[in-house]
Short mmCIF file of C-alpha atoms and ligand atoms in Angstrom, two decimals:
data_model
loop_
_atom_site.label_atom_id
_atom_site.label_comp_id
_atom_site.label_asym_id
_atom_site.label_seq_id
_atom_site.Cartn_x
_atom_site.Cartn_y
_atom_site.Cartn_z
CA UNK A 1 -22.41 -10.69 3.66
CA UNK A 2 -20.25 -13.77 2.93
CA UNK A 3 -18.73 -16.05 5.51
CA UNK A 4 -15.23 -15.17 4.18
CA UNK A 5 -16.05 -11.32 4.86
CA UNK A 6 -17.29 -11.75 8.31
CA UNK A 7 -14.35 -13.67 9.37
CA UNK A 8 -11.89 -11.32 7.92
CA UNK A 9 -9.88 -9.09 10.31
CA UNK A 10 -7.52 -8.08 7.98
CA UNK A 11 -6.88 -4.61 6.91
CA UNK A 12 -6.91 -5.51 3.20
CA UNK A 13 -8.23 -8.56 1.07
CA UNK A 14 -9.50 -9.02 -2.25
CA UNK A 15 -8.66 -5.63 -3.89
CA UNK A 16 -10.82 -5.22 -6.91
CA UNK A 17 -9.72 -4.86 -10.59
CA UNK A 18 -6.50 -3.95 -9.13
CA UNK A 19 -4.36 -4.04 -12.31
CA UNK A 20 -6.58 -1.74 -14.33
CA UNK A 21 -6.63 0.71 -11.42
CA UNK A 22 -3.16 0.89 -9.90
CA UNK A 23 -1.33 3.38 -12.21
CA UNK A 24 -0.41 5.60 -9.05
CA UNK A 25 1.42 2.26 -7.95
CA UNK A 26 2.96 1.63 -11.12
CA UNK A 27 4.60 5.11 -11.40
CA UNK A 28 6.40 4.64 -8.20
CA UNK A 29 7.95 1.29 -9.51
CA UNK A 30 9.12 2.84 -12.50
CA UNK A 31 10.65 5.45 -10.38
CA UNK A 32 12.21 3.18 -8.29
CA UNK A 33 13.68 0.82 -10.95
CA UNK A 34 16.97 2.33 -11.90
CA UNK A 35 17.70 2.34 -7.99
CA UNK A 36 16.90 -1.29 -7.50
CA UNK A 37 19.24 -1.86 -10.55
CA UNK A 38 22.38 0.19 -8.97
CA UNK A 39 21.92 -1.67 -5.63
CA UNK A 40 22.16 -4.99 -7.35
CA UNK A 41 24.89 -3.55 -9.22
CA UNK A 42 26.62 -2.63 -5.79
CA UNK A 43 26.34 -5.87 -3.88
CA UNK A 44 28.42 -8.94 -3.49
CA UNK A 45 27.77 -12.08 -5.02
CA UNK A 46 25.28 -14.14 -2.71
CA UNK A 47 26.54 -17.58 -1.43
CA UNK A 48 23.87 -19.80 -3.23
CA UNK A 49 20.85 -18.26 -5.05
CA UNK A 50 20.04 -14.55 -5.58
CA UNK A 51 16.69 -13.98 -3.80
CA UNK A 52 14.30 -11.33 -4.83
CA UNK A 53 11.23 -10.91 -2.45
CA UNK A 54 8.35 -8.33 -3.41
CA UNK A 55 6.53 -8.06 -0.14
CA UNK A 56 2.52 -7.30 -0.38
CA UNK A 57 3.00 -8.10 -4.13
CA UNK A 58 -1.01 -7.77 -5.15
CA UNK A 59 -2.09 -9.61 -7.81
CA UNK A 60 0.41 -8.91 -10.49
CA UNK A 61 1.46 -6.13 -12.93
CA UNK A 62 3.31 -3.91 -10.75
CA UNK A 63 5.21 -6.85 -8.72
CA UNK A 64 6.25 -8.05 -11.93
CA UNK A 65 7.57 -4.93 -13.36
CA UNK A 66 9.30 -3.99 -9.52
CA UNK A 67 11.09 -7.36 -9.66
CA UNK A 68 12.40 -7.05 -13.46
CA UNK A 69 15.03 -4.53 -12.68
CA UNK A 70 16.47 -6.83 -10.09
CA UNK A 71 16.41 -9.67 -12.26
CA UNK A 72 18.01 -7.96 -15.22
CA UNK A 73 20.85 -6.26 -12.91
CA UNK A 74 21.38 -9.69 -11.33
CA UNK A 75 22.00 -11.51 -14.88
CA UNK A 76 24.39 -8.57 -15.65
CA UNK A 77 26.39 -8.71 -12.42
CA UNK A 78 26.07 -12.37 -11.45
CA UNK A 79 25.58 -14.05 -14.66
CA UNK A 80 25.67 -17.79 -13.56
CA UNK A 81 23.94 -17.33 -10.19
CA UNK A 82 20.38 -19.26 -9.95
CA UNK A 83 17.75 -16.47 -9.43
CA UNK A 84 14.72 -16.99 -7.40
CA UNK A 85 11.72 -14.63 -7.30
CA UNK A 86 9.32 -14.67 -4.09
CA UNK A 87 6.09 -12.73 -4.22
CA UNK A 88 4.43 -12.35 -1.00
CA UNK A 89 1.18 -11.58 0.23
CA UNK A 90 -1.73 -12.54 2.08
CA UNK A 91 -3.97 -15.46 1.38
CA UNK A 92 -6.87 -13.66 -0.19
CA UNK A 93 -4.50 -12.30 -3.04
CA UNK A 94 -5.34 -12.87 -6.54
CA UNK A 95 -2.49 -15.64 -6.90
CA UNK A 96 -3.80 -17.06 -10.27
CA UNK A 97 -3.62 -13.68 -12.00
CA UNK A 98 -0.36 -13.13 -10.63
CA UNK A 99 0.99 -16.40 -11.74
CA UNK A 100 -0.38 -16.11 -15.25
CA UNK A 101 1.18 -12.72 -15.65
CA UNK A 102 4.44 -14.23 -14.54
CA UNK A 103 4.86 -16.45 -17.60
CA UNK A 104 2.57 -14.00 -19.82
CA UNK A 105 4.40 -12.04 -22.69
CA UNK A 106 5.01 -9.12 -20.50
CA UNK A 107 6.27 -11.32 -17.57
CA UNK A 108 9.60 -11.96 -16.57
CA UNK A 109 9.79 -15.93 -16.83
CA UNK A 110 11.19 -15.68 -20.49
CA UNK A 111 13.92 -13.33 -19.65
CA UNK A 112 16.23 -16.27 -18.46
CA UNK A 113 16.28 -19.91 -18.07
CA UNK A 114 15.66 -21.28 -14.87
CA UNK A 115 14.19 -18.24 -12.82
CA UNK A 116 12.17 -19.79 -10.02
CA UNK A 117 9.16 -18.55 -8.64
CA UNK A 118 7.93 -18.81 -5.42
CA UNK A 119 4.95 -17.46 -3.17
CA UNK A 120 5.15 -16.83 0.38
CA UNK A 121 1.73 -16.58 1.97
CA UNK A 122 1.30 -14.70 5.25
CA UNK A 123 1.54 -11.47 6.75
CA UNK A 124 4.76 -9.38 6.37
CA UNK A 125 4.27 -8.57 9.96
CA UNK A 126 5.66 -11.96 10.47
CA UNK A 127 8.99 -13.84 8.84
CA UNK A 128 7.67 -14.98 5.69
CA UNK A 129 10.87 -16.48 4.20
CA UNK A 130 14.07 -18.26 5.26
CA UNK A 131 16.72 -16.36 7.55
CA UNK A 132 19.64 -14.41 5.71
CA UNK A 133 18.38 -15.52 2.28
CA UNK A 134 17.12 -12.30 0.72
CA UNK A 135 19.60 -10.04 -1.42
CA UNK A 136 16.81 -7.64 -2.17
CA UNK A 137 13.55 -7.21 -0.64
CA UNK A 138 10.94 -4.51 -2.28
CA UNK A 139 7.84 -3.17 -0.80
CA UNK A 140 5.47 -1.22 -2.81
CA UNK A 141 2.46 0.65 -1.51
CA UNK A 142 1.63 -1.88 0.83
CA UNK A 143 3.56 -1.16 4.17
CA UNK A 144 0.99 1.45 5.00
CA UNK A 145 -1.76 -1.06 5.88
CA UNK A 146 -1.69 -1.69 9.36
CA UNK A 147 -1.53 -5.13 11.08
CA UNK A 148 -5.22 -5.26 12.16
CA UNK A 149 -8.56 -3.56 11.55
CA UNK A 150 -9.25 -0.67 13.90
CA UNK A 151 -12.35 0.39 15.43
CA UNK A 152 -12.62 3.54 17.76
CA UNK A 153 -14.28 6.46 18.22
CA UNK A 154 -13.22 8.36 15.20
CA UNK A 155 -15.93 10.70 14.67
CA UNK A 156 -15.97 12.86 11.69
CA UNK A 157 -13.35 11.06 9.69
CA UNK A 158 -12.51 7.64 8.16
CA UNK A 159 -8.54 7.59 8.43
CA UNK A 160 -5.84 8.52 10.56
CA UNK A 161 -4.65 12.14 9.45
CA UNK A 162 -7.92 13.85 10.51
CA UNK A 163 -8.11 11.81 13.98
CA UNK A 164 -7.90 13.93 17.24
CA UNK A 165 -6.47 13.52 20.60
CA UNK A 166 -6.63 9.95 22.11
CA UNK A 167 -7.79 8.32 18.94
CA UNK A 168 -4.88 9.78 17.05
CA UNK A 169 -2.46 8.66 19.99
CA UNK A 170 -3.74 5.04 20.04
CA UNK A 171 -3.46 4.70 15.80
CA UNK A 172 -0.09 6.39 16.16
CA UNK A 173 1.14 3.89 18.66
CA UNK A 174 -0.11 1.03 16.50
CA UNK A 175 1.52 2.18 13.24
CA UNK A 176 4.92 2.75 14.94
CA UNK A 177 4.90 -0.49 16.49
CA UNK A 178 3.81 -2.24 13.07
CA UNK A 179 6.65 -0.29 11.30
CA UNK A 180 9.29 -1.71 13.71
CA UNK A 181 7.79 -5.04 13.70
CA UNK A 182 7.94 -4.87 9.41
CA UNK A 183 11.82 -3.91 9.72
CA UNK A 184 12.71 -6.50 12.46
CA UNK A 185 11.32 -9.62 10.35
CA UNK A 186 13.13 -8.10 7.26
CA UNK A 187 16.41 -7.58 9.42
CA UNK A 188 15.83 -11.57 9.91
CA UNK A 189 15.53 -12.37 6.39
CA UNK A 190 17.88 -10.10 4.52
CA UNK A 191 21.17 -11.53 4.01
CA UNK A 192 24.55 -9.16 5.01
CA UNK A 193 25.04 -6.67 2.09
CA UNK A 194 21.30 -7.16 0.95
CA UNK A 195 19.00 -4.27 0.59
CA UNK A 196 15.51 -3.39 1.45
CA UNK A 197 13.41 -0.71 -0.65
CA UNK A 198 10.16 0.35 0.75
CA UNK A 199 8.31 2.86 -1.29
CA UNK A 200 4.52 3.91 -0.17
CA UNK A 201 2.45 6.85 0.57
CA UNK A 202 3.91 9.51 2.78
CA UNK A 203 3.24 12.55 4.67
CA UNK A 204 4.84 15.88 5.08
CA UNK A 205 4.63 18.61 7.45
CA UNK A 206 1.75 21.28 6.83
CA UNK A 207 0.89 23.86 9.54
CA UNK A 208 -2.40 24.42 8.12
CA UNK A 209 -3.66 20.99 8.63
CA UNK A 210 -5.07 20.00 12.19
CA UNK A 211 -2.52 17.44 13.15
CA UNK A 212 0.26 19.41 11.14
CA UNK A 213 0.68 17.09 8.49
CA UNK A 214 -0.39 17.00 4.67
CA UNK A 215 -1.07 13.11 3.86
CA UNK A 216 -1.20 11.70 0.68
CA UNK A 217 -4.58 11.03 -0.58
CA UNK A 218 -6.34 13.37 1.87
CA UNK A 219 -8.81 14.36 -0.96
CA UNK A 220 -10.14 10.88 -1.24
CA UNK A 221 -10.68 10.01 2.36
CA UNK A 222 -12.30 12.87 2.75
CA UNK A 223 -14.71 12.05 -0.05
CA UNK A 224 -15.33 9.09 1.27
CA UNK A 225 -16.40 10.28 4.85
CA UNK A 226 -18.55 13.24 2.81
CA UNK A 227 -20.34 10.29 0.83
CA UNK A 228 -21.07 7.85 3.65
CA UNK A 229 -22.21 10.74 6.00
CA UNK A 230 -24.94 11.76 2.96
CA UNK A 231 -25.85 7.59 3.50
CA UNK A 232 -25.95 8.02 7.27
CA UNK A 233 -28.24 11.13 6.95
CA UNK A 234 -30.53 9.31 4.92
CA UNK A 235 -30.86 6.30 7.02
CA UNK A 236 -28.93 3.91 4.71
CA UNK A 237 -26.28 3.13 7.49
CA UNK A 238 -26.09 4.07 10.96
CA UNK A 239 -24.29 7.00 12.22
CA UNK A 240 -22.56 5.06 15.12
CA UNK A 241 -21.00 2.42 12.39
CA UNK A 242 -19.44 5.55 10.49
CA UNK A 243 -18.14 7.26 13.54
CA UNK A 244 -16.12 4.09 14.62
CA UNK A 245 -15.18 3.20 11.16
CA UNK A 246 -11.33 3.85 10.20
CA UNK A 247 -9.23 2.79 7.22
CA UNK A 248 -6.37 0.65 8.85
CA UNK A 249 -3.31 2.75 7.62
CA UNK A 250 -0.75 5.47 8.36
CA UNK A 251 1.21 7.32 5.80
CA UNK A 252 4.31 8.29 7.66
CA UNK A 253 6.40 11.45 7.62
CA UNK A 254 10.12 11.18 6.98
CA UNK A 255 10.72 11.70 10.65
CA UNK A 256 8.43 9.04 11.61
CA UNK A 257 9.98 6.51 9.16
CA UNK A 258 13.51 7.49 10.73
CA UNK A 259 12.52 7.08 14.47
CA UNK A 260 12.45 3.53 14.71
CA UNK A 261 15.69 3.04 12.84
CA UNK A 262 17.74 5.29 14.97
CA UNK A 263 15.93 4.57 18.36
CA UNK A 264 15.35 0.77 18.27
CA UNK A 265 18.82 -1.10 19.23
CA UNK A 266 18.45 -4.27 17.31
CA UNK A 267 17.59 -2.08 13.96
CA UNK A 268 20.26 0.21 14.42
CA UNK A 269 22.53 -2.88 14.44
CA UNK A 270 20.86 -4.42 11.69
CA UNK A 271 20.57 -1.58 9.33
CA UNK A 272 22.42 1.31 7.34
CA UNK A 273 20.13 3.95 6.19
CA UNK A 274 20.71 4.53 2.65
CA UNK A 275 17.84 6.78 2.01
CA UNK A 276 14.89 7.94 3.91
CA UNK A 277 12.97 10.92 1.87
CA UNK A 278 9.31 12.00 1.29
CA UNK A 279 8.99 13.75 -1.96
CA UNK A 280 5.70 14.81 -4.13
CA UNK A 281 5.41 12.43 -6.78
CA UNK A 282 7.33 13.78 -9.90
CA UNK A 283 4.10 13.64 -12.05
CA UNK A 284 0.39 14.49 -11.26
CA UNK A 285 1.55 15.26 -7.54
CA UNK A 286 -1.42 17.41 -6.84
CA UNK A 287 -3.85 15.01 -8.81
CA UNK A 288 -3.41 11.63 -9.91
CA UNK A 289 -6.22 11.93 -12.75
CA UNK A 290 -5.47 15.45 -13.57
CA UNK A 291 -5.20 14.31 -17.53
CA UNK A 292 -8.86 13.82 -17.28
CA UNK A 293 -10.26 17.02 -15.69
CA UNK A 294 -11.83 18.41 -18.58
CA UNK A 295 -14.23 15.49 -18.62
CA UNK A 296 -16.22 15.09 -15.30
CA UNK A 297 -17.72 11.74 -16.23
CA UNK A 298 -14.33 10.21 -16.78
CA UNK A 299 -12.66 11.76 -13.93
CA UNK A 300 -15.32 10.63 -11.66
CA UNK A 301 -14.96 7.05 -13.17
CA UNK A 302 -11.06 7.06 -12.46
CA UNK A 303 -11.44 8.17 -8.93
CA UNK A 304 -14.33 5.51 -8.14
CA UNK A 305 -12.13 2.84 -9.94
CA UNK A 306 -9.31 3.73 -8.00
CA UNK A 307 -11.01 3.83 -4.80
CA UNK A 308 -12.92 0.64 -5.36
CA UNK A 309 -9.68 -1.29 -6.24
CA UNK A 310 -8.05 -0.24 -2.66
CA UNK A 311 -10.83 0.43 -0.65
CA UNK A 312 -13.85 -2.08 -1.58
CA UNK A 313 -12.84 -5.02 0.91
CA UNK A 314 -12.49 -2.62 3.76
CA UNK A 315 -15.70 -0.69 3.15
CA UNK A 316 -17.69 -3.75 2.79
CA UNK A 317 -16.22 -5.63 5.81
CA UNK A 318 -15.87 -2.85 8.19
CA UNK A 319 -18.47 -0.29 7.41
CA UNK A 320 -21.23 -1.46 5.04
CA UNK A 321 -21.39 -5.20 6.36
CA UNK A 322 -22.61 -4.25 9.64
CA UNK A 323 -25.38 -2.21 8.21
CA UNK A 324 -26.71 -4.96 5.60
CA UNK A 325 -28.83 -7.68 6.34
CA UNK A 326 -27.77 -10.33 3.54
CA UNK A 327 -25.14 -10.00 0.70
CA UNK A 328 -27.97 -8.51 -1.79
CA UNK A 329 -28.39 -5.74 0.61
CA UNK A 330 -24.86 -5.33 1.01
CA UNK A 331 -24.28 -5.31 -2.81
CA UNK A 332 -27.01 -2.52 -2.96
CA UNK A 333 -25.42 -0.26 -0.43
CA UNK A 334 -21.83 -0.38 -2.15
CA UNK A 335 -23.50 0.39 -5.47
CA UNK A 336 -25.31 3.26 -3.70
CA UNK A 337 -21.94 4.61 -2.23
CA UNK A 338 -20.04 4.26 -5.36
CA UNK A 339 -23.13 5.97 -7.51
CA UNK A 340 -22.90 8.89 -4.74
CA UNK A 341 -19.03 9.12 -4.94
CA UNK A 342 -19.19 9.32 -8.77
CA UNK A 343 -21.77 12.31 -8.46
CA UNK A 344 -19.47 14.00 -5.97
CA UNK A 345 -16.32 13.77 -8.20
CA UNK A 346 -18.20 14.63 -11.31
CA UNK A 347 -19.70 17.78 -9.53
CA UNK A 348 -16.91 18.93 -7.50
CA UNK A 349 -13.99 17.60 -9.41
CA UNK A 350 -10.73 18.43 -7.94
CA UNK A 351 -11.88 19.54 -4.87
CA UNK A 352 -11.30 16.04 -3.49
CA UNK A 353 -8.17 15.13 -5.78
CA UNK A 354 -5.73 12.68 -4.66
CA UNK A 355 -2.33 14.37 -4.16
CA UNK A 356 0.86 11.92 -3.79
CA UNK A 357 3.95 12.52 -1.62
CA UNK A 358 6.18 9.33 -2.21
CA UNK A 359 8.07 7.98 1.13
CA UNK A 360 11.18 5.96 0.05
CA UNK A 361 13.09 3.93 2.65
CA UNK A 362 16.14 2.03 1.27
CA UNK A 363 18.16 0.22 3.86
CA UNK A 364 21.15 -1.77 3.82
CA UNK A 365 21.72 -4.96 5.87
CA UNK A 366 24.96 -4.72 7.87
C1 LIG B 1 -2.11 -1.34 -2.76
S1 LIG B 1 -1.61 -3.21 -2.86
C2 LIG B 1 -0.04 -3.07 -3.63
C3 LIG B 1 0.32 -4.11 -4.30
C4 LIG B 1 1.55 -4.10 -5.15
N1 LIG B 1 2.81 -3.94 -4.44
C5 LIG B 1 1.61 -2.66 -6.22
O1 LIG B 1 2.52 -2.04 -6.09
O2 LIG B 1 0.67 -2.59 -6.89
C6 LIG B 1 -1.16 -3.44 -1.15
C7 LIG B 1 -0.89 -5.09 -1.15
O3 LIG B 1 -0.37 -5.02 0.39
C8 LIG B 1 -1.00 -6.47 0.85
N2 LIG B 1 -0.90 -6.37 1.94
C9 LIG B 1 -1.30 -5.42 3.09
N3 LIG B 1 -1.32 -5.85 4.49
C10 LIG B 1 -0.37 -6.95 4.26
C11 LIG B 1 0.26 -7.80 5.30
N4 LIG B 1 0.29 -7.63 6.57
N5 LIG B 1 1.22 -8.61 4.94
C12 LIG B 1 1.24 -9.04 3.68
N6 LIG B 1 0.68 -8.21 2.50
C13 LIG B 1 -0.12 -7.33 3.05
C14 LIG B 1 -2.44 -6.36 0.24
O4 LIG B 1 -2.83 -7.66 0.19
C15 LIG B 1 -2.14 -5.99 -1.10
O5 LIG B 1 -1.70 -6.91 -2.01
#
């Protein structure tokens, strides 16, 4: 294990091959683009610059595609206003890839002269940019990551949706506190009349599930548990480490997303709710890789790539790291895990498909 991995308490860091394995995120970006355009057109002119912030921007492609409609609409509506694009993420983000893409052929630097690009490095659970300066903030597939790594008795599962009793209540409280904190920080940063657009994975009521909700991605988190359990049974990792490992995330229902906005006095004063919805993704809602179902090898490869892109750092740091004696051993455990995962998807195909419900929250700063 490297020092960096040992020291990291963050829930995400160093997402792998992200641009190649984030088509589900890009789909939501495309879905929200007309809305972002419409919101910018409905705004009053900013005092000085028109500032766009993409929170939890990741390494590139999707962040660029998310800010483009805001830039284009700003040029249409406020032609002579200087534009600032701020990409915000944690220190471990792949900033070099991002900035290469900004000025590349599919980037936005060439859309107009003088677009200034900034990075704000830090956690979006803190204030990351100056007060009352942001005209539009976006946050795609990021706000579901909680503010801290969590270890508790999570026997039988690796994620929030299958937790029971006290464990679920503890993580629920952290998730509600984090969502409130995220919104309070944005209330400081967004100018009067500006907008916040959050698009992420959501959950819907479902009485057939043990906690009464069906959460996006339930198949893949259950697949991860099944595979890790076979490794515990084969003595490759300890059962104790698996039974206390949890992905630090929470996919809210519409009611959960709304709750703090109507109950917290500061948020109620700060924001007008423009939209809160959880809806099935308009395409591939029941299986993000359904196009490949006829070729089990490719289907498995796609799922392993997707899981690796968002989950590798968490799995390394918080599960397999404590079961390895050195970095070589850790790499072997990771390889074994992905081989077993590929085998599971190849043999069971869509039993562990990733379903997607989009949670969209749009708020106007009063
Ligand atoms: C799945 S990626 C999404 C990236 C991009 N928005 C997209 O749509 O492709 C999640 C991103 O959220 C970032 N993230 C997670 N927790 C964060 C936090 N507390 N503060 C800032 N960024 C965070 C991660 O570093 C990662 O880049």
